[in-house]
Structures are given as structure tokens and as C-alpha cells.
Amino acid sequence: MKVKLPKQVNQIIQTLQAKGYDAYAVGGCVRDSLLGREPKDWDITTSARPQAVKELFSHTIDTGIRHGTVTVMQDHVGYEVTTYRIDGEYEDARHPKEVIFTGNLLEDLKRRDFTINAMAYNETTGLVDAFEGEEDLKRGVIRCVGNPHERFGEDALRMLRALRFSAQLGFVIHGATREAISDLAPNLAKVSAERIQMELMKLLTSDNPGVMGDAYELGLTKVFLPEFDRMMETPQNNKHHMYTVGEHTIVALQNIRPEKTLRLATLLHDVAKPVCITTDEEGQNHFKGHPEEGESMARQILRRLKFDNDTIDRVCILIRWHDERPSLSERVVRRAMNRIGADHMEALFAVKRADTLGQSLYERDRKLAYIDEFEGLYREILKKNQCVTKKDLAVNGRDMIALGMQPGPRMGEVLDRLLEKVLDAPELNTREQLLALAEQEINK
Ligand code: ATP
Ligand code: MG
């Protein structure tokens, strides 16, 4: 397979070369091209210093001048152009504390994490592959450039990156690299939550989220998600299950779309089972209250990992209701939609299906048929445009004021009463009928 550079990348490289500098496409874009995958972005590495890069292009952004990175805009797309460098210790996602610029491409490739990420390419020289990166791509292997213990010692995040790339590419981690992770896993504690979150999400939303199991075995989850270790160690002796909580979670992850909220909710849906476990006289396990307790644990965990509030709220709603099983009538489903929020229902059905597929075969068909029917009723309610929240009511606060009410808690109560009636009997949701009902309520 050959690397095909986009026109804009070639323009940048050729402009630099015309001034006597070396320049190459490097890292992820070369790796993905050789794999026949579409690169997400194209990074360029050059012998030119940042100031020289800035002078050569009309439109640039100082992305990380201190670390040698200038973004060059070509046709409204940004390309990161970074000066060849040797790294000191890393302080955040991409920026080592101190860098030394070098004129030597090989020095720059040597600082990169894995052989498959340490290749460079331009059309004059072709592929520069000093560490058998192309061989490792063919073999499907993640292997450190140089001594794995040293490389993970410099930047502990690389251990989690190894698992992330193994999940995204379906590759195995080379023996010595794997051993080094197992030895140095506790060092991940030195890495910021933001950097961990970024790699965790790439792993979790990959084609192989089951790599979470390797993260556990190698001792990495123990550092950033010890709750997952408890899940891996918690049995589920009852007819619905055939795996530990952790293994069940992994199978569920493999059965849900790779979307951030869905994968996070699935990862944490049973996070409270280890603390809610009880055993009855027959030796069967029960996990009463785990969705509620799970919601509060998940909130803490996601805050600790520095997720944004919107993500936390959505994930927590799905965890809170993942075990909800209303009886199947439109009336009861309307009430469920009111409690859960109509916007969360589709995601909830996905979580429920994945959860079921991670359980034993006991009554599986019935469980899946139940979810289908639940979803069918939900769709029917949407189609009929029925009211499930206060804001869907045919009357509002202004109407109550027109009826002589003062704004305040009492007004909220009257609207709540109207909603109660409409949830039971959707045909009541007309302005005329609700105004009449409101009047009765007010005069009570
Ligand atoms: P993606 O396609 O997910 O962006 P990528 O390989 O481009 O994957 P980035 O995190 O964007 O990954 O990093 C770009 C390149 O920088 C990598 O290919 C690698 O060569 C180098 N690199 C990034 N992070 C590190 C690190 N922590 N240690 C060493 N090299 C790194
Ligand atoms: Mg990248």
C-alpha cells in the first residue's frame, strides 16, 4: 500500500523544500494511509524552525510555538507543522515540558511512542521507516520504539495509548511492551485526568471495547477506574447471568453503537453492583438498588475523569433507568417517558438491548421482545404527538395568570395536576378542556 498525500500537504512540504528545509507527513496519517484507512488529519514534521515556517505561509496560527508547532491554513483546513524535536518529560496531551529542536528526522522519529506511529513520508524520499513500523503494521503489533520500560518511564500515558491503538486497530501488544505496562501501570497515576479521558474514550468508542479487559489485567484500570476492578471480581450467581459483572459489561459494550454516551453508560450501568450485592439462602445474588446507587457513583467517577456536565447528565440518566420495566400500556409508557425524558428513550432502548445481550440465555427472547414492544409504544406516543411533559400542555403559566392566578408554587401545582390528568387521558390536552379543568382546580 502506498501513501497518497493530499494536494495541500504536498504544497506545504514543497514550499518548505524549496527553501532548503526537509519536510514529511508523519505519525498517524502515514500509519492510517498504509492501512488503507482515511487519515483524520495530516501532521507535518520539518527541519524548519517555527519562525521560518510562519514566514513561509500567509495564514498561520501559533498552536504551540514553544513546542515547535505552527498550524498552517490551506484552503480553510489547518495542518500542524512541527519542528523536528527531542522531548523532555510530558506535561499534557501533546506537549513535553521542554523540547530541544533538532535538524535530524531520525531523532524526531525516535521520540515517538510506537513503531507504527514513527514513520514519515514525502514524495522525494518515500517512506522513512527506521523501526520496522511497516512490518509491525503487517503483523498487527503495537510495539514501543526503543526500550519499553524507558519509554513508559518518560510518559506513562503511552501505556494507555498502547491499549487504545490495540483496540482501534485490532492489534496485539508486543510481549516486551506488554510486560513493561504490567510493571509500570501504577505510574499512570501521575498522568492528568484530561489525558486519560481522551485515550479512554478512543478505546471505548473503538471496534474493540473489550480491550477494557486487558486494561484490567495489566493493572491500568486499577489506577483510573478501580470500580471496574471491583466489577471484574464480582460474581453474579443468578439465572439471568453467566458472567461476572465486569465480563457482562464487556459483552454489553460489544453490543452497543460506538457513541460516547452509550458506551460510557454501558461501561458504568452496573458499577454499583459490587456494593449492592446480597446473597439469599439459596446462594443466589441480588443487586437491589444498583441503578440508583450506580447513578451517584457514576457521577463521581465521571467528575473525577473531568467529563463535561452534559455528558455526565446524559450518562447518569441512562444508568438510573437502565433496569426500568414499565408495564406495557400507552398510559404507563407515557409516565415512563415523563420520568426519564423523551429525548433519552432511544439511547435507553439501546442500553437495554446491549445489557440483555450480555446476560445468560435465560428468557432472552422474551426480554428482547419486551424491549421491542416498549419501544413500539414509545414510537406510537411520539407519532400521536401526545403530551408527556409540562411544556407539551396546551396551556401555560400565562393562561393561569389570565385566570387570575399569581405566579408561584401554587401555579406550578395546578399545572402538575393538569399534566397528571393528561398523562392518563391524552385527549384532554386541548386549550378549552384544560382551561375548564384549571378553573375547577383553582376554585377547589
Ligand atoms: P489519531 O489518529 O487518533 O489522532 P495519532 O497517531 O495521530 O492517532 P496523536 O495523539 O494525534 O495520535 O499523535 C500524533 C503522533 O504524535 C503519533 O502518531 C505519535 O507519533 C506522536 N505521539 C503522540 N503522543 C505521543 C506520546 N505521548 N508519546 C510519544 N509520541 C507521541
Ligand atoms: Mg492525530
mmCIF file of C-alpha atoms in Angstrom, residues 50-373:
data_model
loop_
_atom_site.group_PDB
_atom_site.id
_atom_site.type_symbol
_atom_site.label_atom_id
_atom_site.label_comp_id
_atom_site.label_asym_id
_atom_site.label_seq_id
_atom_site.Cartn_x
_atom_site.Cartn_y
_atom_site.Cartn_z
ATOM 1 C CA PRO A 50 8.636 27.703 13.831
ATOM 2 C CA GLN A 51 9.611 31.288 12.901
ATOM 3 C CA ALA A 52 10.760 30.149 9.472
ATOM 4 C CA VAL A 53 7.513 28.211 8.958
ATOM 5 C CA LYS A 54 5.484 31.298 9.851
ATOM 6 C CA GLU A 55 7.352 33.423 7.356
ATOM 7 C CA LEU A 56 6.748 30.983 4.509
ATOM 8 C CA PHE A 57 2.949 30.828 4.697
ATOM 9 C CA SER A 58 0.415 33.620 4.508
ATOM 10 C CA HIS A 59 -2.005 32.214 7.055
ATOM 11 C CA THR A 60 -0.666 30.507 10.196
ATOM 12 C CA ILE A 61 -1.753 30.041 13.815
ATOM 13 C CA ASP A 62 0.625 29.795 16.781
ATOM 14 C CA THR A 63 -0.676 26.483 18.098
ATOM 15 C CA GLY A 64 2.257 25.548 20.281
ATOM 16 C CA ILE A 65 5.202 27.683 19.276
ATOM 17 C CA ARG A 66 7.116 26.747 22.427
ATOM 18 C CA HIS A 67 6.884 23.100 21.401
ATOM 19 C CA GLY A 68 7.563 23.807 17.770
ATOM 20 C CA THR A 69 4.034 23.583 16.366
ATOM 21 C CA VAL A 70 2.572 26.065 13.884
ATOM 22 C CA THR A 71 -0.763 25.420 12.200
ATOM 23 C CA VAL A 72 -0.636 26.261 8.500
ATOM 24 C CA MET A 73 -4.007 27.019 6.898
ATOM 25 C CA GLN A 74 -4.507 25.772 3.351
ATOM 26 C CA ASP A 75 -7.967 26.003 1.750
ATOM 27 C CA HIS A 76 -9.506 26.616 5.193
ATOM 28 C CA VAL A 77 -8.081 23.411 6.654
ATOM 29 C CA GLY A 78 -5.347 23.509 9.301
ATOM 30 C CA TYR A 79 -2.200 21.380 9.095
ATOM 31 C CA GLU A 80 0.062 21.123 12.128
ATOM 32 C CA VAL A 81 3.658 21.700 11.126
ATOM 33 C CA THR A 82 6.085 20.792 13.916
ATOM 34 C CA THR A 83 9.831 21.268 14.030
ATOM 35 C CA TYR A 84 11.927 18.086 14.469
ATOM 36 C CA ARG A 85 12.444 17.787 18.190
ATOM 37 C CA ILE A 86 13.702 15.743 21.081
ATOM 38 C CA ASP A 87 11.267 15.652 24.014
ATOM 39 C CA GLY A 88 11.720 16.113 27.726
ATOM 40 C CA GLU A 89 9.093 14.842 30.128
ATOM 41 C CA TYR A 90 5.459 15.230 29.001
ATOM 42 C CA GLU A 91 3.148 17.590 30.906
ATOM 43 C CA ASP A 92 -0.095 17.264 28.914
ATOM 44 C CA ALA A 93 -1.626 15.621 25.867
ATOM 45 C CA ARG A 94 0.967 16.570 23.330
ATOM 46 C CA HIS A 95 3.379 18.954 24.993
ATOM 47 C CA PRO A 96 6.517 17.861 26.772
ATOM 48 C CA LYS A 97 7.843 20.237 29.447
ATOM 49 C CA GLU A 98 10.919 21.090 27.467
ATOM 50 C CA VAL A 99 11.873 20.380 23.908
ATOM 51 C CA ILE A 100 15.109 20.593 22.025
ATOM 52 C CA PHE A 101 14.840 21.310 18.322
ATOM 53 C CA THR A 102 16.997 19.142 16.100
ATOM 54 C CA GLY A 103 17.865 19.092 12.418
ATOM 55 C CA ASN A 104 17.642 15.311 12.363
ATOM 56 C CA LEU A 105 14.488 13.479 11.279
ATOM 57 C CA LEU A 106 15.598 10.235 12.937
ATOM 58 C CA GLU A 107 15.853 11.954 16.315
ATOM 59 C CA ASP A 108 12.290 13.127 15.875
ATOM 60 C CA LEU A 109 11.022 9.680 14.930
ATOM 61 C CA LYS A 110 12.840 8.107 17.879
ATOM 62 C CA ARG A 111 10.835 10.176 20.416
ATOM 63 C CA ARG A 112 7.510 8.813 19.095
ATOM 64 C CA ASP A 113 5.629 6.168 21.028
ATOM 65 C CA PHE A 114 5.105 3.130 18.798
ATOM 66 C CA THR A 115 6.822 1.824 15.672
ATOM 67 C CA ILE A 116 3.595 2.148 13.664
ATOM 68 C CA ASN A 117 3.415 5.841 14.675
ATOM 69 C CA ALA A 118 7.064 6.560 13.907
ATOM 70 C CA MET A 119 7.059 6.585 10.122
ATOM 71 C CA ALA A 120 7.452 9.608 7.853
ATOM 72 C CA TYR A 121 6.744 10.063 4.150
ATOM 73 C CA ASN A 122 7.260 12.535 1.359
ATOM 74 C CA GLU A 123 7.317 12.105 -2.416
ATOM 75 C CA THR A 124 11.040 12.772 -2.840
ATOM 76 C CA THR A 125 12.342 10.319 -0.218
ATOM 77 C CA GLY A 126 9.381 7.907 0.006
ATOM 78 C CA LEU A 127 8.759 6.084 3.274
ATOM 79 C CA VAL A 128 11.165 6.620 6.190
ATOM 80 C CA ASP A 129 10.711 3.643 8.484
ATOM 81 C CA ALA A 130 13.614 3.244 10.880
ATOM 82 C CA PHE A 131 11.936 0.913 13.414
ATOM 83 C CA GLU A 132 10.125 -1.715 11.330
ATOM 84 C CA GLY A 133 6.833 0.135 11.630
ATOM 85 C CA GLU A 134 5.562 -1.219 8.318
ATOM 86 C CA GLU A 135 6.394 -4.787 9.389
ATOM 87 C CA ASP A 136 4.515 -4.253 12.661
ATOM 88 C CA LEU A 137 1.541 -2.903 10.711
ATOM 89 C CA LYS A 138 1.525 -6.084 8.629
ATOM 90 C CA ARG A 139 1.917 -8.288 11.685
ATOM 91 C CA GLY A 140 -0.683 -6.326 13.608
ATOM 92 C CA VAL A 141 1.592 -5.461 16.510
ATOM 93 C CA ILE A 142 1.843 -2.463 18.868
ATOM 94 C CA ARG A 143 5.492 -2.157 19.895
ATOM 95 C CA CYS A 144 7.396 0.645 21.558
ATOM 96 C CA VAL A 145 10.137 2.493 19.713
ATOM 97 C CA GLY A 146 13.205 1.506 21.737
ATOM 98 C CA ASN A 147 13.123 0.200 25.312
ATOM 99 C CA PRO A 148 9.515 -0.049 26.556
ATOM 100 C CA HIS A 149 10.414 0.495 30.232
ATOM 101 C CA GLU A 150 12.270 3.673 29.346
ATOM 102 C CA ARG A 151 9.531 4.923 27.028
ATOM 103 C CA PHE A 152 6.761 4.372 29.570
ATOM 104 C CA GLY A 153 9.001 5.891 32.235
ATOM 105 C CA GLU A 154 9.185 9.122 30.184
ATOM 106 C CA ASP A 155 5.418 9.334 29.694
ATOM 107 C CA ALA A 156 3.065 6.944 31.469
ATOM 108 C CA LEU A 157 0.122 7.827 29.228
ATOM 109 C CA ARG A 158 1.786 5.802 26.478
ATOM 110 C CA MET A 159 0.671 2.639 28.325
ATOM 111 C CA LEU A 160 -2.970 3.541 27.887
ATOM 112 C CA ARG A 161 -2.255 4.657 24.306
ATOM 113 C CA ALA A 162 -0.883 1.174 23.576
ATOM 114 C CA LEU A 163 -4.244 -0.310 24.605
ATOM 115 C CA ARG A 164 -6.162 2.369 22.709
ATOM 116 C CA PHE A 165 -4.312 1.620 19.470
ATOM 117 C CA SER A 166 -4.709 -2.111 20.041
ATOM 118 C CA ALA A 167 -8.491 -1.520 20.404
ATOM 119 C CA GLN A 168 -8.783 0.794 17.383
ATOM 120 C CA LEU A 169 -6.689 -1.350 15.060
ATOM 121 C CA GLY A 170 -7.434 -4.803 16.456
ATOM 122 C CA PHE A 171 -3.676 -5.308 17.027
ATOM 123 C CA VAL A 172 -1.890 -7.291 19.738
ATOM 124 C CA ILE A 173 0.583 -5.647 22.076
ATOM 125 C CA HIS A 174 4.124 -6.961 21.668
ATOM 126 C CA GLY A 175 5.348 -9.150 24.552
ATOM 127 C CA ALA A 176 8.036 -6.856 25.960
ATOM 128 C CA THR A 177 5.794 -3.808 25.597
ATOM 129 C CA ARG A 178 3.008 -5.635 27.404
ATOM 130 C CA GLU A 179 5.317 -6.716 30.214
ATOM 131 C CA ALA A 180 6.528 -3.156 30.673
ATOM 132 C CA ILE A 181 2.921 -1.972 31.007
ATOM 133 C CA SER A 182 2.253 -4.610 33.603
ATOM 134 C CA ASP A 183 5.359 -3.497 35.533
ATOM 135 C CA LEU A 184 4.798 0.257 35.261
ATOM 136 C CA ALA A 185 0.992 0.541 35.355
ATOM 137 C CA PRO A 186 0.956 2.352 38.746
ATOM 138 C CA ASN A 187 2.850 5.246 37.115
ATOM 139 C CA LEU A 188 -0.324 6.122 35.226
ATOM 140 C CA ALA A 189 -1.397 7.823 38.453
ATOM 141 C CA LYS A 190 0.962 10.668 37.541
ATOM 142 C CA VAL A 191 -0.974 11.455 34.374
ATOM 143 C CA SER A 192 -3.718 14.098 34.308
ATOM 144 C CA ALA A 193 -7.375 13.054 34.183
ATOM 145 C CA GLU A 194 -7.849 15.016 30.948
ATOM 146 C CA ARG A 195 -5.206 12.997 29.088
ATOM 147 C CA ILE A 196 -6.570 9.728 30.484
ATOM 148 C CA GLN A 197 -10.117 10.649 29.485
ATOM 149 C CA MET A 198 -9.074 11.301 25.905
ATOM 150 C CA GLU A 199 -7.412 7.912 25.442
ATOM 151 C CA LEU A 200 -10.121 6.077 27.387
ATOM 152 C CA MET A 201 -12.801 7.471 25.080
ATOM 153 C CA LYS A 202 -10.878 6.450 21.963
ATOM 154 C CA LEU A 203 -10.540 2.931 23.393
ATOM 155 C CA LEU A 204 -14.163 2.763 24.482
ATOM 156 C CA THR A 205 -15.622 4.004 21.177
ATOM 157 C CA SER A 206 -13.418 1.703 19.091
ATOM 158 C CA ASP A 207 -14.415 -1.560 17.381
ATOM 159 C CA ASN A 208 -12.856 -3.491 20.274
ATOM 160 C CA PRO A 209 -14.071 -2.061 23.587
ATOM 161 C CA GLY A 210 -13.319 -5.484 25.091
ATOM 162 C CA VAL A 211 -9.737 -4.218 25.420
ATOM 163 C CA MET A 212 -11.044 -2.813 28.745
ATOM 164 C CA GLY A 213 -10.457 -6.378 29.939
ATOM 165 C CA ASP A 214 -6.756 -6.108 29.027
ATOM 166 C CA ALA A 215 -6.590 -2.724 30.757
ATOM 167 C CA TYR A 216 -7.811 -4.525 33.877
ATOM 168 C CA GLU A 217 -5.411 -7.442 33.524
ATOM 169 C CA LEU A 218 -2.440 -5.152 33.002
ATOM 170 C CA GLY A 219 -3.300 -3.083 36.075
ATOM 171 C CA LEU A 220 -4.278 0.145 34.336
ATOM 172 C CA THR A 221 -7.949 0.349 35.341
ATOM 173 C CA LYS A 222 -6.807 -0.083 38.932
ATOM 174 C CA VAL A 223 -5.314 3.405 38.618
ATOM 175 C CA PHE A 224 -8.054 5.392 36.874
ATOM 176 C CA LEU A 225 -11.154 3.227 37.333
ATOM 177 C CA PRO A 226 -10.720 0.908 40.356
ATOM 178 C CA GLU A 227 -14.513 0.500 40.370
ATOM 179 C CA PHE A 228 -14.076 -1.560 37.197
ATOM 180 C CA ASP A 229 -11.707 -3.898 39.030
ATOM 181 C CA ARG A 230 -14.417 -4.497 41.652
ATOM 182 C CA MET A 231 -16.835 -5.281 38.795
ATOM 183 C CA MET A 232 -14.404 -7.807 37.301
ATOM 184 C CA GLU A 233 -14.207 -9.510 40.697
ATOM 185 C CA THR A 234 -17.959 -9.604 41.430
ATOM 186 C CA PRO A 235 -19.817 -12.825 40.538
ATOM 187 C CA GLN A 236 -23.499 -12.883 39.589
ATOM 188 C CA ASN A 237 -24.945 -16.138 40.771
ATOM 189 C CA ASN A 238 -28.450 -15.982 39.411
ATOM 190 C CA LYS A 239 -30.332 -17.298 36.420
ATOM 191 C CA HIS A 240 -30.098 -14.071 34.446
ATOM 192 C CA HIS A 241 -26.335 -14.114 34.337
ATOM 193 C CA MET A 242 -23.402 -16.238 33.254
ATOM 194 C CA TYR A 243 -20.550 -13.779 33.713
ATOM 195 C CA THR A 244 -19.044 -11.629 36.448
ATOM 196 C CA VAL A 245 -20.307 -8.030 36.483
ATOM 197 C CA GLY A 246 -17.175 -6.910 34.601
ATOM 198 C CA GLU A 247 -17.329 -9.607 31.913
ATOM 199 C CA HIS A 248 -21.040 -8.939 31.455
ATOM 200 C CA THR A 249 -20.192 -5.255 30.984
ATOM 201 C CA ILE A 250 -17.615 -6.085 28.321
ATOM 202 C CA VAL A 251 -20.090 -8.209 26.342
ATOM 203 C CA ALA A 252 -22.668 -5.427 26.632
ATOM 204 C CA LEU A 253 -20.084 -2.904 25.344
ATOM 205 C CA GLN A 254 -19.537 -5.106 22.300
ATOM 206 C CA ASN A 255 -23.270 -4.928 21.613
ATOM 207 C CA ILE A 256 -23.853 -1.182 21.516
ATOM 208 C CA ARG A 257 -23.077 1.501 18.902
ATOM 209 C CA PRO A 258 -19.725 3.256 19.357
ATOM 210 C CA GLU A 259 -21.185 6.527 20.632
ATOM 211 C CA LYS A 260 -19.649 8.313 23.581
ATOM 212 C CA THR A 261 -22.742 8.470 25.806
ATOM 213 C CA LEU A 262 -23.909 4.947 25.002
ATOM 214 C CA ARG A 263 -20.525 3.349 25.601
ATOM 215 C CA LEU A 264 -19.963 5.269 28.855
ATOM 216 C CA ALA A 265 -23.443 4.416 30.143
ATOM 217 C CA THR A 266 -22.900 0.762 29.268
ATOM 218 C CA LEU A 267 -19.468 0.759 30.917
ATOM 219 C CA LEU A 268 -20.933 2.077 34.160
ATOM 220 C CA HIS A 269 -24.524 0.762 34.153
ATOM 221 C CA ASP A 270 -23.746 -1.894 36.772
ATOM 222 C CA VAL A 271 -20.947 -0.036 38.550
ATOM 223 C CA ALA A 272 -22.820 -0.248 41.874
ATOM 224 C CA LYS A 273 -23.451 -3.990 41.738
ATOM 225 C CA PRO A 274 -20.316 -4.770 43.780
ATOM 226 C CA VAL A 275 -21.587 -2.548 46.613
ATOM 227 C CA CYS A 276 -25.260 -3.599 46.334
ATOM 228 C CA ILE A 277 -24.667 -7.370 46.266
ATOM 229 C CA THR A 278 -26.590 -9.636 48.661
ATOM 230 C CA THR A 279 -26.805 -13.428 48.787
ATOM 231 C CA ASP A 280 -30.057 -15.225 49.694
ATOM 232 C CA GLU A 281 -30.498 -18.613 51.475
ATOM 233 C CA GLU A 282 -30.221 -20.425 48.148
ATOM 234 C CA GLY A 283 -26.911 -18.753 47.379
ATOM 235 C CA GLN A 284 -28.416 -16.530 44.701
ATOM 236 C CA ASN A 285 -27.092 -12.971 44.303
ATOM 237 C CA HIS A 286 -29.323 -9.915 44.216
ATOM 238 C CA PHE A 287 -28.366 -6.318 43.497
ATOM 239 C CA LYS A 288 -31.257 -4.294 44.790
ATOM 240 C CA GLY A 289 -30.960 -0.543 44.306
ATOM 241 C CA HIS A 290 -27.940 -0.720 41.999
ATOM 242 C CA PRO A 291 -29.350 1.654 39.334
ATOM 243 C CA GLU A 292 -29.855 4.492 41.843
ATOM 244 C CA GLU A 293 -26.570 3.882 43.631
ATOM 245 C CA GLY A 294 -24.907 3.443 40.227
ATOM 246 C CA GLU A 295 -26.082 6.843 39.105
ATOM 247 C CA SER A 296 -24.445 8.518 42.059
ATOM 248 C CA MET A 297 -21.220 6.515 41.740
ATOM 249 C CA ALA A 298 -21.060 7.230 38.001
ATOM 250 C CA ARG A 299 -21.480 10.949 38.635
ATOM 251 C CA GLN A 300 -18.484 10.907 40.974
ATOM 252 C CA ILE A 301 -16.376 8.833 38.602
ATOM 253 C CA LEU A 302 -17.158 10.964 35.569
ATOM 254 C CA ARG A 303 -16.429 14.156 37.507
ATOM 255 C CA ARG A 304 -13.132 12.695 38.633
ATOM 256 C CA LEU A 305 -12.289 11.934 34.992
ATOM 257 C CA LYS A 306 -13.216 15.552 34.102
ATOM 258 C CA PHE A 307 -16.128 14.845 31.773
ATOM 259 C CA ASP A 308 -18.366 17.776 30.860
ATOM 260 C CA ASN A 309 -21.680 18.211 32.689
ATOM 261 C CA ASP A 310 -23.830 17.484 29.667
ATOM 262 C CA THR A 311 -22.173 14.098 29.124
ATOM 263 C CA ILE A 312 -22.373 13.316 32.847
ATOM 264 C CA ASP A 313 -26.107 14.138 32.957
ATOM 265 C CA ARG A 314 -26.971 12.033 29.932
ATOM 266 C CA VAL A 315 -24.939 9.049 31.073
ATOM 267 C CA CYS A 316 -26.392 9.236 34.578
ATOM 268 C CA ILE A 317 -29.970 9.266 33.304
ATOM 269 C CA LEU A 318 -29.318 6.105 31.293
ATOM 270 C CA ILE A 319 -27.740 4.384 34.296
ATOM 271 C CA ARG A 320 -30.565 5.445 36.601
ATOM 272 C CA TRP A 321 -33.245 3.924 34.350
ATOM 273 C CA HIS A 322 -31.430 1.027 32.681
ATOM 274 C CA ASP A 323 -33.422 -1.538 34.649
ATOM 275 C CA GLU A 324 -36.783 0.230 34.364
ATOM 276 C CA ARG A 325 -39.509 -2.135 33.130
ATOM 277 C CA PRO A 326 -42.890 -0.401 32.997
ATOM 278 C CA SER A 327 -45.947 -2.487 32.213
ATOM 279 C CA LEU A 328 -46.747 -2.213 28.568
ATOM 280 C CA SER A 329 -49.662 0.129 28.118
ATOM 281 C CA GLU A 330 -49.529 3.541 26.486
ATOM 282 C CA ARG A 331 -50.577 5.153 29.737
ATOM 283 C CA VAL A 332 -47.730 3.643 31.753
ATOM 284 C CA VAL A 333 -45.198 4.254 28.985
ATOM 285 C CA ARG A 334 -46.238 7.926 28.823
ATOM 286 C CA ARG A 335 -45.474 8.121 32.529
ATOM 287 C CA ALA A 336 -42.114 6.437 31.984
ATOM 288 C CA MET A 337 -41.319 8.954 29.235
ATOM 289 C CA ASN A 338 -42.255 11.744 31.620
ATOM 290 C CA ARG A 339 -39.889 10.392 34.293
ATOM 291 C CA ILE A 340 -36.984 9.501 32.029
ATOM 292 C CA GLY A 341 -37.316 12.273 29.430
ATOM 293 C CA ALA A 342 -38.488 11.549 25.879
ATOM 294 C CA ASP A 343 -35.078 12.612 24.499
ATOM 295 C CA HIS A 344 -33.327 9.808 26.356
ATOM 296 C CA MET A 345 -35.588 6.955 25.335
ATOM 297 C CA GLU A 346 -33.819 5.840 22.153
ATOM 298 C CA ALA A 347 -30.483 5.693 23.944
ATOM 299 C CA LEU A 348 -32.137 3.813 26.790
ATOM 300 C CA PHE A 349 -33.508 1.143 24.445
ATOM 301 C CA ALA A 350 -30.002 0.676 23.016
ATOM 302 C CA VAL A 351 -28.547 0.279 26.523
ATOM 303 C CA LYS A 352 -31.289 -2.167 27.497
ATOM 304 C CA ARG A 353 -30.704 -4.330 24.428
ATOM 305 C CA ALA A 354 -26.944 -4.385 24.993
ATOM 306 C CA ASP A 355 -27.498 -5.214 28.667
ATOM 307 C CA THR A 356 -29.757 -8.130 27.715
ATOM 308 C CA LEU A 357 -27.246 -9.458 25.170
ATOM 309 C CA GLY A 358 -24.631 -9.562 27.928
ATOM 310 C CA GLN A 359 -26.836 -11.779 30.113
ATOM 311 C CA SER A 360 -27.434 -15.529 30.120
ATOM 312 C CA LEU A 361 -29.776 -17.077 27.556
ATOM 313 C CA TYR A 362 -32.470 -17.396 30.215
ATOM 314 C CA GLU A 363 -35.621 -15.801 28.769
ATOM 315 C CA ARG A 364 -33.500 -13.744 26.377
ATOM 316 C CA ASP A 365 -36.093 -13.783 23.587
ATOM 317 C CA ARG A 366 -38.782 -12.663 25.958
ATOM 318 C CA LYS A 367 -36.590 -9.858 27.305
ATOM 319 C CA LEU A 368 -35.778 -8.621 23.798
ATOM 320 C CA ALA A 369 -39.420 -8.852 22.739
ATOM 321 C CA TYR A 370 -40.355 -6.785 25.782
ATOM 322 C CA ILE A 371 -37.897 -4.037 24.774
ATOM 323 C CA ASP A 372 -39.245 -4.082 21.194
ATOM 324 C CA GLU A 373 -42.775 -3.687 22.469
#
